[in-house]
mmCIF file of C-alpha atoms in Angstrom:
data_model
loop_
_atom_site.group_PDB
_atom_site.id
_atom_site.type_symbol
_atom_site.label_atom_id
_atom_site.label_comp_id
_atom_site.label_asym_id
_atom_site.label_seq_id
_atom_site.Cartn_x
_atom_site.Cartn_y
_atom_site.Cartn_z
ATOM 1 C CA MET A 25 205.391 242.355 5.455
ATOM 2 C CA CYS A 26 202.793 242.157 2.642
ATOM 3 C CA TYR A 27 199.188 240.658 2.932
ATOM 4 C CA THR A 28 197.352 240.585 -0.460
ATOM 5 C CA ARG A 29 193.991 239.012 0.517
ATOM 6 C CA ASN A 30 190.723 240.827 1.183
ATOM 7 C CA LEU A 31 189.708 241.267 4.858
ATOM 8 C CA HIS A 32 186.522 242.019 6.546
ATOM 9 C CA THR A 33 186.758 244.383 9.221
ATOM 10 C CA GLU A 34 183.959 245.049 11.661
ATOM 11 C CA VAL A 35 184.030 248.206 13.771
ATOM 12 C CA LEU A 36 181.171 250.034 15.212
ATOM 13 C CA ASN A 37 181.007 253.801 15.272
ATOM 14 C CA HIS A 38 181.809 254.279 19.083
ATOM 15 C CA THR A 39 185.402 252.742 18.459
ATOM 16 C CA LEU A 40 188.801 254.209 17.283
ATOM 17 C CA CYS A 41 191.919 252.614 16.122
ATOM 18 C CA PHE A 42 195.330 254.055 17.294
ATOM 19 C CA ARG A 43 198.544 254.285 15.135
ATOM 20 C CA GLN A 44 200.436 251.163 14.303
ATOM 21 C CA ARG A 45 197.528 248.705 15.242
ATOM 22 C CA ALA A 46 197.279 247.324 11.740
ATOM 23 C CA GLU A 47 200.624 245.838 11.504
ATOM 24 C CA PRO A 48 200.175 243.291 14.179
ATOM 25 C CA ILE A 49 196.692 242.463 13.146
ATOM 26 C CA LEU A 50 197.999 241.792 9.492
ATOM 27 C CA SER A 51 200.891 239.767 10.760
ATOM 28 C CA ARG A 52 198.614 237.421 12.605
ATOM 29 C CA ILE A 53 196.183 236.910 9.752
ATOM 30 C CA LYS A 54 198.959 236.236 7.370
ATOM 31 C CA GLU A 55 200.299 233.351 9.982
ATOM 32 C CA GLY A 56 196.855 231.783 9.508
ATOM 33 C CA ARG A 57 193.841 232.835 7.401
ATOM 34 C CA SER A 58 191.329 231.256 9.808
ATOM 35 C CA ARG A 59 192.200 233.438 12.735
ATOM 36 C CA ILE A 60 189.698 236.066 13.728
ATOM 37 C CA ILE A 61 191.638 238.970 15.184
ATOM 38 C CA LEU A 62 190.083 241.022 18.176
ATOM 39 C CA PRO A 63 191.757 243.968 19.297
ATOM 40 C CA ALA A 64 192.780 245.195 22.800
ATOM 41 C CA ILE A 65 190.064 247.336 23.844
ATOM 42 C CA ASP A 66 190.662 250.507 25.988
ATOM 43 C CA ASN A 67 188.534 253.004 27.304
ATOM 44 C CA ILE A 68 188.548 256.699 26.658
ATOM 45 C CA LYS A 69 187.102 258.857 29.399
ATOM 46 C CA TYR A 70 184.176 260.896 28.011
ATOM 47 C CA ASN A 71 185.032 264.115 29.994
ATOM 48 C CA THR A 72 188.912 264.447 29.372
ATOM 49 C CA PHE A 73 189.232 262.179 26.513
ATOM 50 C CA GLU A 74 192.148 260.189 28.206
ATOM 51 C CA VAL A 75 192.840 256.804 27.252
ATOM 52 C CA GLN A 76 192.570 254.278 30.000
ATOM 53 C CA GLN A 77 194.346 251.054 29.003
ATOM 54 C CA TYR A 78 192.700 247.820 30.104
ATOM 55 C CA ALA A 79 194.833 244.782 30.719
ATOM 56 C CA ASN A 80 194.598 242.212 27.970
ATOM 57 C CA ALA A 81 192.292 239.477 28.377
ATOM 58 C CA ALA A 82 190.616 236.482 26.772
ATOM 59 C CA HIS A 83 186.867 236.399 26.480
ATOM 60 C CA GLY A 84 184.768 233.577 27.662
ATOM 61 C CA TYR A 85 181.147 232.799 28.899
ATOM 62 C CA ASN A 86 179.565 231.589 32.088
ATOM 63 C CA TRP A 87 176.663 228.996 31.876
ATOM 64 C CA GLY A 88 174.335 232.023 31.614
ATOM 65 C CA LEU A 89 176.298 233.198 28.342
ATOM 66 C CA TRP A 90 177.324 236.349 29.678
ATOM 67 C CA CYS A 91 180.620 237.455 28.615
ATOM 68 C CA MET A 92 183.696 237.204 30.986
ATOM 69 C CA TYR A 93 187.009 238.404 30.861
ATOM 70 C CA ILE A 94 189.783 235.823 31.552
ATOM 71 C CA ILE A 95 193.311 236.597 32.597
ATOM 72 C CA PRO A 96 195.627 235.251 29.819
ATOM 73 C CA PRO A 97 197.511 231.915 30.957
ATOM 74 C CA GLN A 98 200.927 232.161 32.475
ATOM 75 C CA ASP A 99 202.828 230.976 29.417
ATOM 76 C CA TRP A 100 201.215 233.845 27.410
ATOM 77 C CA LEU A 101 202.212 236.445 30.005
ATOM 78 C CA ASP A 102 205.802 234.936 29.939
ATOM 79 C CA LYS A 103 206.055 235.766 26.198
ATOM 80 C CA GLY A 104 206.011 239.409 27.103
ATOM 81 C CA ASP A 105 204.410 240.001 23.548
ATOM 82 C CA GLU A 106 201.323 242.010 23.945
ATOM 83 C CA THR A 107 200.156 241.173 20.395
ATOM 84 C CA ALA A 108 200.464 237.375 20.866
ATOM 85 C CA PRO A 109 197.292 235.542 20.155
ATOM 86 C CA ILE A 110 195.256 234.244 23.072
ATOM 87 C CA ARG A 111 193.207 231.296 21.980
ATOM 88 C CA THR A 112 189.608 231.667 23.363
ATOM 89 C CA PRO A 113 186.149 230.359 22.243
ATOM 90 C CA ALA A 114 184.635 233.597 22.662
ATOM 91 C CA MET A 115 184.861 237.247 21.017
ATOM 92 C CA ILE A 116 183.401 240.617 21.026
ATOM 93 C CA GLY A 117 181.240 241.269 18.011
ATOM 94 C CA CYS A 118 181.557 245.009 17.528
ATOM 95 C CA SER A 119 185.562 244.855 16.507
ATOM 96 C CA PHE A 120 187.235 242.213 14.841
ATOM 97 C CA VAL A 121 189.299 241.604 11.565
ATOM 98 C CA VAL A 122 189.104 238.355 9.475
ATOM 99 C CA ASP A 123 190.124 237.008 5.941
ATOM 100 C CA ARG A 124 186.984 237.854 4.060
ATOM 101 C CA GLU A 125 187.129 234.420 2.325
ATOM 102 C CA TYR A 126 187.274 232.476 5.548
ATOM 103 C CA PHE A 127 184.617 234.734 7.032
ATOM 104 C CA GLY A 128 182.052 233.468 4.306
ATOM 105 C CA GLU A 129 183.168 230.149 4.813
ATOM 106 C CA ILE A 130 182.137 230.073 8.444
ATOM 107 C CA GLY A 131 178.591 232.041 7.609
ATOM 108 C CA LEU A 132 179.106 235.742 8.014
ATOM 109 C CA LEU A 133 177.280 237.479 10.670
ATOM 110 C CA ASP A 134 173.541 236.264 11.101
ATOM 111 C CA PRO A 135 171.378 238.986 9.385
ATOM 112 C CA GLY A 136 168.541 237.991 11.799
ATOM 113 C CA MET A 137 170.516 238.796 14.992
ATOM 114 C CA GLU A 138 168.276 241.372 16.435
ATOM 115 C CA VAL A 139 169.891 241.503 19.957
ATOM 116 C CA TYR A 140 173.168 243.517 20.324
ATOM 117 C CA GLY A 141 175.772 241.161 21.806
ATOM 118 C CA GLY A 142 174.460 237.922 20.333
ATOM 119 C CA GLU A 143 176.828 237.814 17.598
ATOM 120 C CA ASN A 144 179.792 237.232 19.870
ATOM 121 C CA ILE A 145 178.320 234.001 21.237
ATOM 122 C CA GLU A 146 177.444 232.749 17.786
ATOM 123 C CA LEU A 147 180.245 233.819 15.767
ATOM 124 C CA GLY A 148 182.499 232.454 18.462
ATOM 125 C CA MET A 149 180.921 229.193 18.711
ATOM 126 C CA ARG A 150 180.765 228.777 14.868
ATOM 127 C CA GLU A 151 184.413 229.475 14.440
ATOM 128 C CA LEU A 152 185.243 227.152 17.414
ATOM 129 C CA GLY A 153 183.158 224.379 15.990
ATOM 130 C CA LEU A 154 185.037 224.079 12.742
ATOM 131 C CA ASP A 155 188.123 223.075 14.898
ATOM 132 C CA CYS A 156 186.596 220.994 17.684
ATOM 133 C CA SER A 157 184.135 218.153 18.246
ATOM 134 C CA ALA A 158 180.409 219.244 18.793
ATOM 135 C CA ILE A 159 180.907 218.294 22.640
ATOM 136 C CA VAL A 160 182.979 221.364 22.867
ATOM 137 C CA ALA A 161 179.717 223.428 23.171
ATOM 138 C CA TYR A 162 179.243 221.737 26.416
ATOM 139 C CA SER A 163 182.810 221.476 27.865
ATOM 140 C CA LEU A 164 184.616 224.383 26.153
ATOM 141 C CA SER A 165 187.746 222.451 26.217
ATOM 142 C CA CYS A 166 189.911 221.980 23.080
#
């Protein structure tokens, strides 16, 4: 596998990347340059440094725009592939990988964003808006 485009990787200082995580990310972007890849996020216990693996989940919002974790649909679970994409209108803003040119096309991160956590709503909605009609912002179905 060879991917020769420039990528933008957003990783905050409290995140770590484990071995062999790049390959699935690069293969998914190679399949479609408009994909924004979000990693599976695990917890590292502060007192033992033990890795506590969380179940894979899609991100979503409730009507108060609070982030929610959604169990993937059964057809995704049936694939048996933890690296298979889960289509979702939401994302986490502190850790993602995207094709740099595509990221510029959808407007990058908002430099005026002053509240931590707002970028996940803004960027997720902007990306979703490119694929669906404006009504999606209300019904979240596409």
